[in-house]
PDB file of C-alpha atoms in Angstrom:
ATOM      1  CA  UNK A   1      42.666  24.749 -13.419  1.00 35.00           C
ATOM      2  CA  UNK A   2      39.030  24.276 -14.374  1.00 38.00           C
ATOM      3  CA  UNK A   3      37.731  26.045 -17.526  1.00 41.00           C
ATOM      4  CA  UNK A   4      34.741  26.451 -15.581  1.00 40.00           C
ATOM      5  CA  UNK A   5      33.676  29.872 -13.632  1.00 42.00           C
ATOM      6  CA  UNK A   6      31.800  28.566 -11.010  1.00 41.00           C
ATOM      7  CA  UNK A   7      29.796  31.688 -10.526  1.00 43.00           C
ATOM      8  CA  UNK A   8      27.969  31.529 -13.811  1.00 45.00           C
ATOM      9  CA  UNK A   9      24.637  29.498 -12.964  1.00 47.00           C
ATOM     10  CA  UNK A  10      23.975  26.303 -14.964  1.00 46.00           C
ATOM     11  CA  UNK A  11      20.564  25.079 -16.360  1.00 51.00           C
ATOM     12  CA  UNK A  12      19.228  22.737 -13.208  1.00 57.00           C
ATOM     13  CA  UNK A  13      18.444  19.549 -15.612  1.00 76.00           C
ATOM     14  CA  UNK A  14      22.149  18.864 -15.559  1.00 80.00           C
ATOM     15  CA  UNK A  15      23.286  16.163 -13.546  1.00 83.00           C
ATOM     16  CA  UNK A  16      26.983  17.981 -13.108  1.00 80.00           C
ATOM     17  CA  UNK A  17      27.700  15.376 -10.206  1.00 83.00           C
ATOM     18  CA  UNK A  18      27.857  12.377 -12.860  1.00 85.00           C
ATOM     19  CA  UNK A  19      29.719  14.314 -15.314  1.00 86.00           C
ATOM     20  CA  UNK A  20      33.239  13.988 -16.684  1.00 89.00           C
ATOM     21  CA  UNK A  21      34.793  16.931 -15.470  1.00 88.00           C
ATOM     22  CA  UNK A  22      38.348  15.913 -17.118  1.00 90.00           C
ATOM     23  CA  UNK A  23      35.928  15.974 -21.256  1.00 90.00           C
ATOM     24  CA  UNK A  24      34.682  19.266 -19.896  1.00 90.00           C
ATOM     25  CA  UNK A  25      38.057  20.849 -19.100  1.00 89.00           C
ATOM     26  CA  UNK A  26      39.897  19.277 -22.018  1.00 91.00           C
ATOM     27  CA  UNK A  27      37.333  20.532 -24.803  1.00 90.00           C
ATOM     28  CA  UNK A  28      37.034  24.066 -22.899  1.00 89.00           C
ATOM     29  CA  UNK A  29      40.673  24.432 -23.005  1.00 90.00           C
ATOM     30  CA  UNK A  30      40.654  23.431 -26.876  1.00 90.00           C
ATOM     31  CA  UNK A  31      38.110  26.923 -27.085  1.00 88.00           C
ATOM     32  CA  UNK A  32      40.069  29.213 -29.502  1.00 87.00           C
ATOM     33  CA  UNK A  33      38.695  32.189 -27.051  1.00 85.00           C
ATOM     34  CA  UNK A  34      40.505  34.666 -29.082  1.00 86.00           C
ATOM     35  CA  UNK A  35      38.473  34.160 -32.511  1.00 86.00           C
ATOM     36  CA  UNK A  36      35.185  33.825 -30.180  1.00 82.00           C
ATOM     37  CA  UNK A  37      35.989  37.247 -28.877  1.00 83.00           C
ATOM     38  CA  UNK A  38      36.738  38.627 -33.081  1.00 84.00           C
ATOM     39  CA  UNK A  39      33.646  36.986 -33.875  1.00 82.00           C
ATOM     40  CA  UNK A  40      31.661  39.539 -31.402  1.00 81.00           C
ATOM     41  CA  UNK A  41      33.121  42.632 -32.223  1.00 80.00           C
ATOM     42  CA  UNK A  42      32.125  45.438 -32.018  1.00 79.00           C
ATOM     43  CA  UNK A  43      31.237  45.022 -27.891  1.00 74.00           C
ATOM     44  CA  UNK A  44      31.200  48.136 -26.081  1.00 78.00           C
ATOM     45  CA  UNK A  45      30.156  46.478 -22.977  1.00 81.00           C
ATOM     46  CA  UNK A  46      31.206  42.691 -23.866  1.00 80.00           C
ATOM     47  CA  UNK A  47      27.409  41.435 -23.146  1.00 85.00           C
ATOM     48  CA  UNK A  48      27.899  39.509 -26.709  1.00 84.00           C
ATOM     49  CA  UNK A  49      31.012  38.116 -25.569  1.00 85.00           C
ATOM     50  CA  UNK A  50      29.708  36.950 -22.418  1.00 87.00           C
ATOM     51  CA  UNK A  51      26.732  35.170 -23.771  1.00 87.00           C
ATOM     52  CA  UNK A  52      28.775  33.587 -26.497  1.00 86.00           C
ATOM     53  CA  UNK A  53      31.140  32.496 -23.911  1.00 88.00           C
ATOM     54  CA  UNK A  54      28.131  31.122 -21.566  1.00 87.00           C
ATOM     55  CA  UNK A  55      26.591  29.196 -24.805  1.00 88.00           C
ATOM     56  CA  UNK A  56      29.460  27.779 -24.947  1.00 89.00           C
ATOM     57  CA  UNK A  57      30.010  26.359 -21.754  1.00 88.00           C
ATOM     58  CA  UNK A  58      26.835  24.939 -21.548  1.00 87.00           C
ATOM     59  CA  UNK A  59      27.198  23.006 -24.982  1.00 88.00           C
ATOM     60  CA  UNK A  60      30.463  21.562 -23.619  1.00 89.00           C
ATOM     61  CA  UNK A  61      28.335  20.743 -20.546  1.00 87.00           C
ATOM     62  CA  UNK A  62      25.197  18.550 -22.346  1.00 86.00           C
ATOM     63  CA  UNK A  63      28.117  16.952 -24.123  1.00 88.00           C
ATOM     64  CA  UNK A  64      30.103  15.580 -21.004  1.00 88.00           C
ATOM     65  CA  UNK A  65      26.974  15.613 -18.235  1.00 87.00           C
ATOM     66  CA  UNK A  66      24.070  13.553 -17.974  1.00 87.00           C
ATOM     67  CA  UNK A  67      20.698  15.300 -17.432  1.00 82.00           C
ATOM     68  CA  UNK A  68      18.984  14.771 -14.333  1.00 81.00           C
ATOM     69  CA  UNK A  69      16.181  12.476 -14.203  1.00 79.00           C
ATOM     70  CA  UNK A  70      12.914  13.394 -12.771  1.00 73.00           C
ATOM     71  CA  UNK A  71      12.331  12.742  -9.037  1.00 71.00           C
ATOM     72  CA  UNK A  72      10.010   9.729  -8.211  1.00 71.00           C
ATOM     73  CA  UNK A  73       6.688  11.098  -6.852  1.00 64.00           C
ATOM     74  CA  UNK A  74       5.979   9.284  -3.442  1.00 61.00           C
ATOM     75  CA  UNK A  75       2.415   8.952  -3.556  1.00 60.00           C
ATOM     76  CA  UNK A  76       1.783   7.088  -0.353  1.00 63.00           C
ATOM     77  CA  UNK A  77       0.693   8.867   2.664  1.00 61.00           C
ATOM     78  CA  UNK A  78       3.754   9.540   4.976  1.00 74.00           C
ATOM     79  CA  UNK A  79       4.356   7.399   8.286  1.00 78.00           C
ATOM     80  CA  UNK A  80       3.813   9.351  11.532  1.00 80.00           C
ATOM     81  CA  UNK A  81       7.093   9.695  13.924  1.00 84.00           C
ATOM     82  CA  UNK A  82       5.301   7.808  16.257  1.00 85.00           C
ATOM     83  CA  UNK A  83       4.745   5.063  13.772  1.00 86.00           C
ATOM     84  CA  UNK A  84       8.469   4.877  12.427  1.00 87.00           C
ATOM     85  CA  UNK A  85       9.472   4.250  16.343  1.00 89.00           C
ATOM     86  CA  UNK A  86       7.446   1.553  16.836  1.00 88.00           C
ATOM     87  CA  UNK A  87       8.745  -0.115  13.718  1.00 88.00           C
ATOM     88  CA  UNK A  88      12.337   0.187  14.508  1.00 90.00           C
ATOM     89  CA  UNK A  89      11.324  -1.300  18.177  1.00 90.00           C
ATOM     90  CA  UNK A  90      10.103  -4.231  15.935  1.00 89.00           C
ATOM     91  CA  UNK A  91      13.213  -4.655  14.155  1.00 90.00           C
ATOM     92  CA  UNK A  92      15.062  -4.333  16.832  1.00 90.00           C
ATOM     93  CA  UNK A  93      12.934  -7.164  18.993  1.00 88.00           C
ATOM     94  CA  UNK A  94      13.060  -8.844  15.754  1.00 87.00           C
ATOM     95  CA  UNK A  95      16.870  -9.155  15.693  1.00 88.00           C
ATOM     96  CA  UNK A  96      17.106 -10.097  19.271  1.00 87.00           C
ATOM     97  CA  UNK A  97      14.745 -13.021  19.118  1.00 85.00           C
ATOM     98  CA  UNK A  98      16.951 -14.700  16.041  1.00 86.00           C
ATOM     99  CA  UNK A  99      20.037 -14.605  18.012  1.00 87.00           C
ATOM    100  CA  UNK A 100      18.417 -15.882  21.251  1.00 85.00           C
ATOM    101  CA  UNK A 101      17.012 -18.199  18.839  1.00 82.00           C
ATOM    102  CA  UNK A 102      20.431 -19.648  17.514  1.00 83.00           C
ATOM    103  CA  UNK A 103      21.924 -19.319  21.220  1.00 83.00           C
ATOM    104  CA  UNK A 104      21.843 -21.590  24.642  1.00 80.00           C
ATOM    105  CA  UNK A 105      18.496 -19.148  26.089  1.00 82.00           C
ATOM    106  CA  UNK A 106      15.673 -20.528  28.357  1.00 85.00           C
ATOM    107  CA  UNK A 107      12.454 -20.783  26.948  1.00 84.00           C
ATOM    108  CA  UNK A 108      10.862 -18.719  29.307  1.00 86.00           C
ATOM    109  CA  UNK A 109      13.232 -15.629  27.904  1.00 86.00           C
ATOM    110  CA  UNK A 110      12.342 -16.458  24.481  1.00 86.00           C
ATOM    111  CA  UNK A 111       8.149 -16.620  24.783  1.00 87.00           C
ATOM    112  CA  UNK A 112       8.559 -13.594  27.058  1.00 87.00           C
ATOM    113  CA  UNK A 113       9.881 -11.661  24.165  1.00 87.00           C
ATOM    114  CA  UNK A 114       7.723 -13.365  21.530  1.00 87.00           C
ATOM    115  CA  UNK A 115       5.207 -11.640  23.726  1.00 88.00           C
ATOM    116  CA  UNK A 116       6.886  -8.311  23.858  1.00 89.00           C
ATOM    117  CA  UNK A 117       7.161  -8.888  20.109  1.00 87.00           C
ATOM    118  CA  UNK A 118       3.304  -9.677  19.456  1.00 87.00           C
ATOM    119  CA  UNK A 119       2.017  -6.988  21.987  1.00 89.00           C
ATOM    120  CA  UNK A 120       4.270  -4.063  19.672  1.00 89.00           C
ATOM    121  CA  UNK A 121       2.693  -5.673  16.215  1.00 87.00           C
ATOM    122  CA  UNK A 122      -0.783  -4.911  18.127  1.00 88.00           C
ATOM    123  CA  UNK A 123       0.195  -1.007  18.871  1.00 89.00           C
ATOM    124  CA  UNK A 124       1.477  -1.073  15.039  1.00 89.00           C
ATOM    125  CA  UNK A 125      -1.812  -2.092  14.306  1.00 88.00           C
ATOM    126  CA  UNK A 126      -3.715   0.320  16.683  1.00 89.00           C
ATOM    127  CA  UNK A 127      -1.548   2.910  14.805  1.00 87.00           C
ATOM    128  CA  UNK A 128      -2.627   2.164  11.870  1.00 86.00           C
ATOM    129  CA  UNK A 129      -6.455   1.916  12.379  1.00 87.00           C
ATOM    130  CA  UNK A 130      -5.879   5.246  14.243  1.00 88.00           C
ATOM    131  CA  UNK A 131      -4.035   6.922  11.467  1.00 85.00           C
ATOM    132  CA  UNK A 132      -6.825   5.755   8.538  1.00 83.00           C
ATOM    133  CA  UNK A 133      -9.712   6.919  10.800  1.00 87.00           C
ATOM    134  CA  UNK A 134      -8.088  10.691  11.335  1.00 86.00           C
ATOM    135  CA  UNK A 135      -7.815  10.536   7.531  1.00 83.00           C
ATOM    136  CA  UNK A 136     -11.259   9.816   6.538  1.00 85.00           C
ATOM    137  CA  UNK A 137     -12.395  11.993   8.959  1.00 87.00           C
ATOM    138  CA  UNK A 138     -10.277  14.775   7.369  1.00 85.00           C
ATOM    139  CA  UNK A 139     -11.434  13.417   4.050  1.00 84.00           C
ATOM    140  CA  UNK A 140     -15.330  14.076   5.341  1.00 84.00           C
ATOM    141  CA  UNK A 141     -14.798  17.344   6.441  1.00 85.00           C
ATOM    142  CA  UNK A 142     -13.578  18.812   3.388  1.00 82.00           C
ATOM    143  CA  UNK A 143     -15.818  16.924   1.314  1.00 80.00           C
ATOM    144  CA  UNK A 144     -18.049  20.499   1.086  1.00 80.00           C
ATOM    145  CA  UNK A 145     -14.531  22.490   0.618  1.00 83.00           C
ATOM    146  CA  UNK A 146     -13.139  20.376  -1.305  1.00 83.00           C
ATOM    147  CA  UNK A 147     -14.603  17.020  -2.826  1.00 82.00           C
ATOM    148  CA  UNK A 148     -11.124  16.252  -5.411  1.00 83.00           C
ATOM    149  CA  UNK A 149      -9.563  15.700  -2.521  1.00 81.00           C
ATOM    150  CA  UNK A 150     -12.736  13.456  -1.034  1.00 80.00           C
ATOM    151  CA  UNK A 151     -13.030  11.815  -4.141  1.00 82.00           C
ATOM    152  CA  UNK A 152      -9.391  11.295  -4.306  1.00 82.00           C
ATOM    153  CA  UNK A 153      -8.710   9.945  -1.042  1.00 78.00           C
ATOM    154  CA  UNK A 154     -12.251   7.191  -1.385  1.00 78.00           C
ATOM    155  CA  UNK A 155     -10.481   6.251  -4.817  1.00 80.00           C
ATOM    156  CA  UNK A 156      -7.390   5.277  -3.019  1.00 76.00           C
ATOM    157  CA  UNK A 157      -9.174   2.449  -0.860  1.00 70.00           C
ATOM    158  CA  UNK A 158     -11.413   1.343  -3.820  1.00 70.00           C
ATOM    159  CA  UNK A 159      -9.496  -2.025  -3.981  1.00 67.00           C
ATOM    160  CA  UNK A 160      -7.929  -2.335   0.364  1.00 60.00           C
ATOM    161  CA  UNK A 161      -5.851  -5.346   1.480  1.00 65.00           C
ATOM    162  CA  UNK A 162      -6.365  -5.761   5.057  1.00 66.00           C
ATOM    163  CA  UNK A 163      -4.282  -7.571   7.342  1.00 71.00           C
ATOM    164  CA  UNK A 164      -4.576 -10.081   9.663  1.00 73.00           C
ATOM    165  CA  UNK A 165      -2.924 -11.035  13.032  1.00 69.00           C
ATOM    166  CA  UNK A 166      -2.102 -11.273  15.547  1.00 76.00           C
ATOM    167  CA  UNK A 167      -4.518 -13.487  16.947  1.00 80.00           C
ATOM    168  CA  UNK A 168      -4.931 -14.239  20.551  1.00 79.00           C
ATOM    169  CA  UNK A 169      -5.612 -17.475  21.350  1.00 79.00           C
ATOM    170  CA  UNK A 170      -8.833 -17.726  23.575  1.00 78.00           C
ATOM    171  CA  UNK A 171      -7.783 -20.731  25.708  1.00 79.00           C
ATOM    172  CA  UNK A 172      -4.542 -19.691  27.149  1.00 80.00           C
ATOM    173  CA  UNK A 173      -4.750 -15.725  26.149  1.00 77.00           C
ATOM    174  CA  UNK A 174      -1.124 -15.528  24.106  1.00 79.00           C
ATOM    175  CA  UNK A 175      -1.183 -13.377  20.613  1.00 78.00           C
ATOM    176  CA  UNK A 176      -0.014 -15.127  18.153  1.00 78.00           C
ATOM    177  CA  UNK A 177       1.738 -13.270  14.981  1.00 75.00           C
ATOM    178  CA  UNK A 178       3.395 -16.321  13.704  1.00 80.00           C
ATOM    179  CA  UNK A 179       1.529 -17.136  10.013  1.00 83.00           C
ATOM    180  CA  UNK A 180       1.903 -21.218  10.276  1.00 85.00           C
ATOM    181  CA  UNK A 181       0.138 -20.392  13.780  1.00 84.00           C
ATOM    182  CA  UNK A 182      -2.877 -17.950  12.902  1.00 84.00           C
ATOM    183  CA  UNK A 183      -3.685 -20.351   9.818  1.00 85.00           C
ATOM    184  CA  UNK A 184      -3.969 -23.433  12.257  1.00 86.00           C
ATOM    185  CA  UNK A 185      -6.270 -21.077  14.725  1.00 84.00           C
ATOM    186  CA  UNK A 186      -8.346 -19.806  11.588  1.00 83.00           C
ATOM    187  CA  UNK A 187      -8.320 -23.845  10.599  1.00 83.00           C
ATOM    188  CA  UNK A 188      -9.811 -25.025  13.688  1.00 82.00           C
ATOM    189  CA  UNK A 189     -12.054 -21.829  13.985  1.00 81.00           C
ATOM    190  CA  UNK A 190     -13.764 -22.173  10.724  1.00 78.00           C
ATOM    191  CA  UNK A 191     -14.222 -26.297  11.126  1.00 76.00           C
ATOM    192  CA  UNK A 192     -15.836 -25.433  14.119  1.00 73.00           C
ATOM    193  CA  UNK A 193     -18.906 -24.383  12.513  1.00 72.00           C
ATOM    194  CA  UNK A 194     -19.220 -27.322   9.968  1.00 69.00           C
ATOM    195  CA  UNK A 195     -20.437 -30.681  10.520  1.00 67.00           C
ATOM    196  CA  UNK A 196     -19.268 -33.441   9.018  1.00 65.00           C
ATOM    197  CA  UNK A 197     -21.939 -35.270   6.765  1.00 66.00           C
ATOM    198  CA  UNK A 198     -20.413 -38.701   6.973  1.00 69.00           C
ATOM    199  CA  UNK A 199     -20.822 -38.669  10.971  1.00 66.00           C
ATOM    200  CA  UNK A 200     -23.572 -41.488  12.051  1.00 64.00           C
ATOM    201  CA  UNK A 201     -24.350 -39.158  14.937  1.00 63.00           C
ATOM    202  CA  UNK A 202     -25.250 -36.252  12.916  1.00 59.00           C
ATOM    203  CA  UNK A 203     -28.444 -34.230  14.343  1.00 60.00           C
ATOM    204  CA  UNK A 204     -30.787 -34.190  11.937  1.00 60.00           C
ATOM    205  CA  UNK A 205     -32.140 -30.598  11.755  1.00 58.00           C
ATOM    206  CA  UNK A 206     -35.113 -30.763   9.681  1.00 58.00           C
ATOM    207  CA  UNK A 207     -37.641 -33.375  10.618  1.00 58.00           C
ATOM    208  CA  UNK A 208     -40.501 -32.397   8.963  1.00 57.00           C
ATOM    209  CA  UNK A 209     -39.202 -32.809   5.222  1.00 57.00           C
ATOM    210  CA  UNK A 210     -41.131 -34.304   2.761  1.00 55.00           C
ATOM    211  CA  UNK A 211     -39.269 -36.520   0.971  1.00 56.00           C
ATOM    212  CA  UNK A 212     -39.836 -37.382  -2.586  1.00 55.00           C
ATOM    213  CA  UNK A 213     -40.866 -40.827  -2.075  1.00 56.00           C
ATOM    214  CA  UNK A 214     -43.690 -39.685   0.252  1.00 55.00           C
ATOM    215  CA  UNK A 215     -47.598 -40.136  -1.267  1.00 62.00           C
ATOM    216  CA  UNK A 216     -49.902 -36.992  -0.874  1.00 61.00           C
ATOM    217  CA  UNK A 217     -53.115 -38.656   1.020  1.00 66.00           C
ATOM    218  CA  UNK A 218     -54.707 -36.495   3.223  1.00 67.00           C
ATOM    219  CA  UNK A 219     -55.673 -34.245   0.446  1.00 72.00           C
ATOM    220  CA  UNK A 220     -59.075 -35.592  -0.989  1.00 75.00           C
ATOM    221  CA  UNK A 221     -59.741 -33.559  -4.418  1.00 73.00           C
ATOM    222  CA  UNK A 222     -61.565 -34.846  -7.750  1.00 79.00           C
ATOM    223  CA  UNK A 223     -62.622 -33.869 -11.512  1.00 81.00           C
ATOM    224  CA  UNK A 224     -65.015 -30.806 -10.379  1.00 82.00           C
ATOM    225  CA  UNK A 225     -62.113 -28.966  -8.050  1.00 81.00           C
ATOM    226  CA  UNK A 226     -60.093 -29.028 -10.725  1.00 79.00           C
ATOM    227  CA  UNK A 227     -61.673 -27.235 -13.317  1.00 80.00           C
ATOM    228  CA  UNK A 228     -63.358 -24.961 -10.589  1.00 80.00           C
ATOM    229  CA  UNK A 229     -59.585 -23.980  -9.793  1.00 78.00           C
ATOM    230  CA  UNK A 230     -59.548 -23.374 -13.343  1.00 75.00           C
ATOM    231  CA  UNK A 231     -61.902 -20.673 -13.681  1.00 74.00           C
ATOM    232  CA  UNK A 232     -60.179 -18.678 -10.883  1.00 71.00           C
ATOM    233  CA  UNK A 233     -58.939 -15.565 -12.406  1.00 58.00           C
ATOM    234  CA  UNK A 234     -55.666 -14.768 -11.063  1.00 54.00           C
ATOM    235  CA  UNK A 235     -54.585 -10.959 -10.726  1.00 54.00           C
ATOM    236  CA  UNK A 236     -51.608 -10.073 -12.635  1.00 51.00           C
ATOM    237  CA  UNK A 237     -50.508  -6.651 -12.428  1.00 46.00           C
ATOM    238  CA  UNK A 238     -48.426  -5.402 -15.562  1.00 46.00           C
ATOM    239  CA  UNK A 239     -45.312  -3.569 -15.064  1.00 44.00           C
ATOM    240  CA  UNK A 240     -44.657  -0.037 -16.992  1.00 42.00           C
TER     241      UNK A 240
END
C-alpha cells in the first residue's frame, strides 16, 4: 500500500504525475514513525504529530517529484470558432487536392477544387480583416476608459506583416493562391509600368530639355546689367 494519505493536500508546484511513486513509498516506509511520534510528546490533541508527519511527507515528495513548470502565457489573440472552421475546411480541401493530385482525376475536377480551395483562402482572409477591424474598434472605444489597453493593443501592430494572395487574374477571372503563380502576376504587373530604355521606339517624354551642349542666344545682356544685378539687395529673412 501507498505511504501516502491521499486526503492530505500537497503544495500545487509539485508535478506528482512525473514522480517516482515506488522512491516515495520505499523512503516513507523506511519512516521510523514510532520515534517521530516520541519526538512530539507531550500531544494532547496530536496537532504536533500531524504536522511533523505532513513535513515529512512533503520532504519525501520534493525528493522523488519534479516541480511543475510555469504555464506558457499565450499572448496572441484567440481564433474565433468561425475562423477555426474555415481552417479545418482548408485542410481538409488541402488533403483532397494531393491525392487527386497523385491519382487518374480529370482536370476539370482538379481546377474546380483549386477554385473551391482559393475562394475559402479569400473568406479566411475576409475573416481576418473582419476580426482586426472589430479589434481596433474596441481598442478606440476604450481609449478614454482605458488607454493601457489602447496603447497596448497599437504596440502590438507597431512592426505588421501583411499577406498577400490570392490574386485573381484579370483576364480570365481565376484566384490564384499558388506563390510561383502570384510572383509571375506581380512580375508582369510591375514591368508593366516600366519602359525599357534600350527600346529604339521609346516615346520621348520631354521635348523641351535643354541639353548641355545647347548655346544661350536669345538672351542679349552686357557689362552694365551685370553690375546693376549686383546692386539688387536681396531680402533674406533670419530665422529665430
Amino acid at each position: 500500500s501507498s505511504g501516502i494519505n491521499a486526503e492530505w493536500p500537497l503544495r500545487p508546484g509539485l508535478n506528482l504525475q512525473k514522480a517516482d511513486l515506488d522512491g516515495i513509498n520505499d523512503d516513507l516506509m523506511k519512516v521510523d514513525w514510532n520515534q517521530l511520534s516520541e519526538l512530539c510528546k507531550p500531544d494532547e490533541d496530536g496537532s504536533l504529530l500531524a504536522e511533523l508527519i505532513r513535513l515529512t511527507v512533503l520532504q519525501v515528495c520534493y525528493i522523488h517529484a519534479p516541480v511543475k513548470e510555469a504555464p506558457k502565457v499565450d499572448k496572441r489573440p484567440k481564433v474565433s470558432r468561425s475562423r477555426r472552421i474555415l481552417h479545418r475546411k482548408r485542410k481538409k480541401l488541402k488533403g483532397r487536392l494531393n491525392c487527386m493530385k497523385h491519382s487518374n482525376c480529370t482536370p476539370e475536377s482538379i481546377v474546380k477544387l483549386e477554385n473551391e480551395l482559393a475562394l475559402l483562402a479569400f473568406e479566411i482572409q475576409t475573416s481576418i480583416s473582419n476580426e482586426l477591424r472589430e479589434r481596433e474598434v474596441k481598442a478606440v472605444e476604450s481609449m478614454k476608459k482605458n488607454p493601457k489597453y489602447f496603447f497596448s493593443y497599437a504596440k502590438r501592430f507597431s512592426k505588421l506583416k501583411s499577406n498577400i494572395g490570392p490574386l485573381r487574374n484579370k483576364d480570365t477571372g481565376q484566384l490564384h493562391y499558388n506563390p510561383q503563380q502570384m510572383a509571375d502576376m506581380l512580375q508582369k504587373q510591375y514591368s508593366s509600368v516600366f519602359s525599357d530604355p534600350n527600346n529604339p521606339e521609346k516615346r520621348n517624354t520631354m521635348p523641351h530639355t535643354v541639353h548641355s551642349s545647347d548655346n544661350i542666344s536669345t538672351i542679349d545682356f552686357d557689362e552694365k546689367d551685370i553690375i546693376g544685378a549686383k546692386k539688387k539687395k536681396v531680402p533674406t529673412a533670419t530665422l529665430r
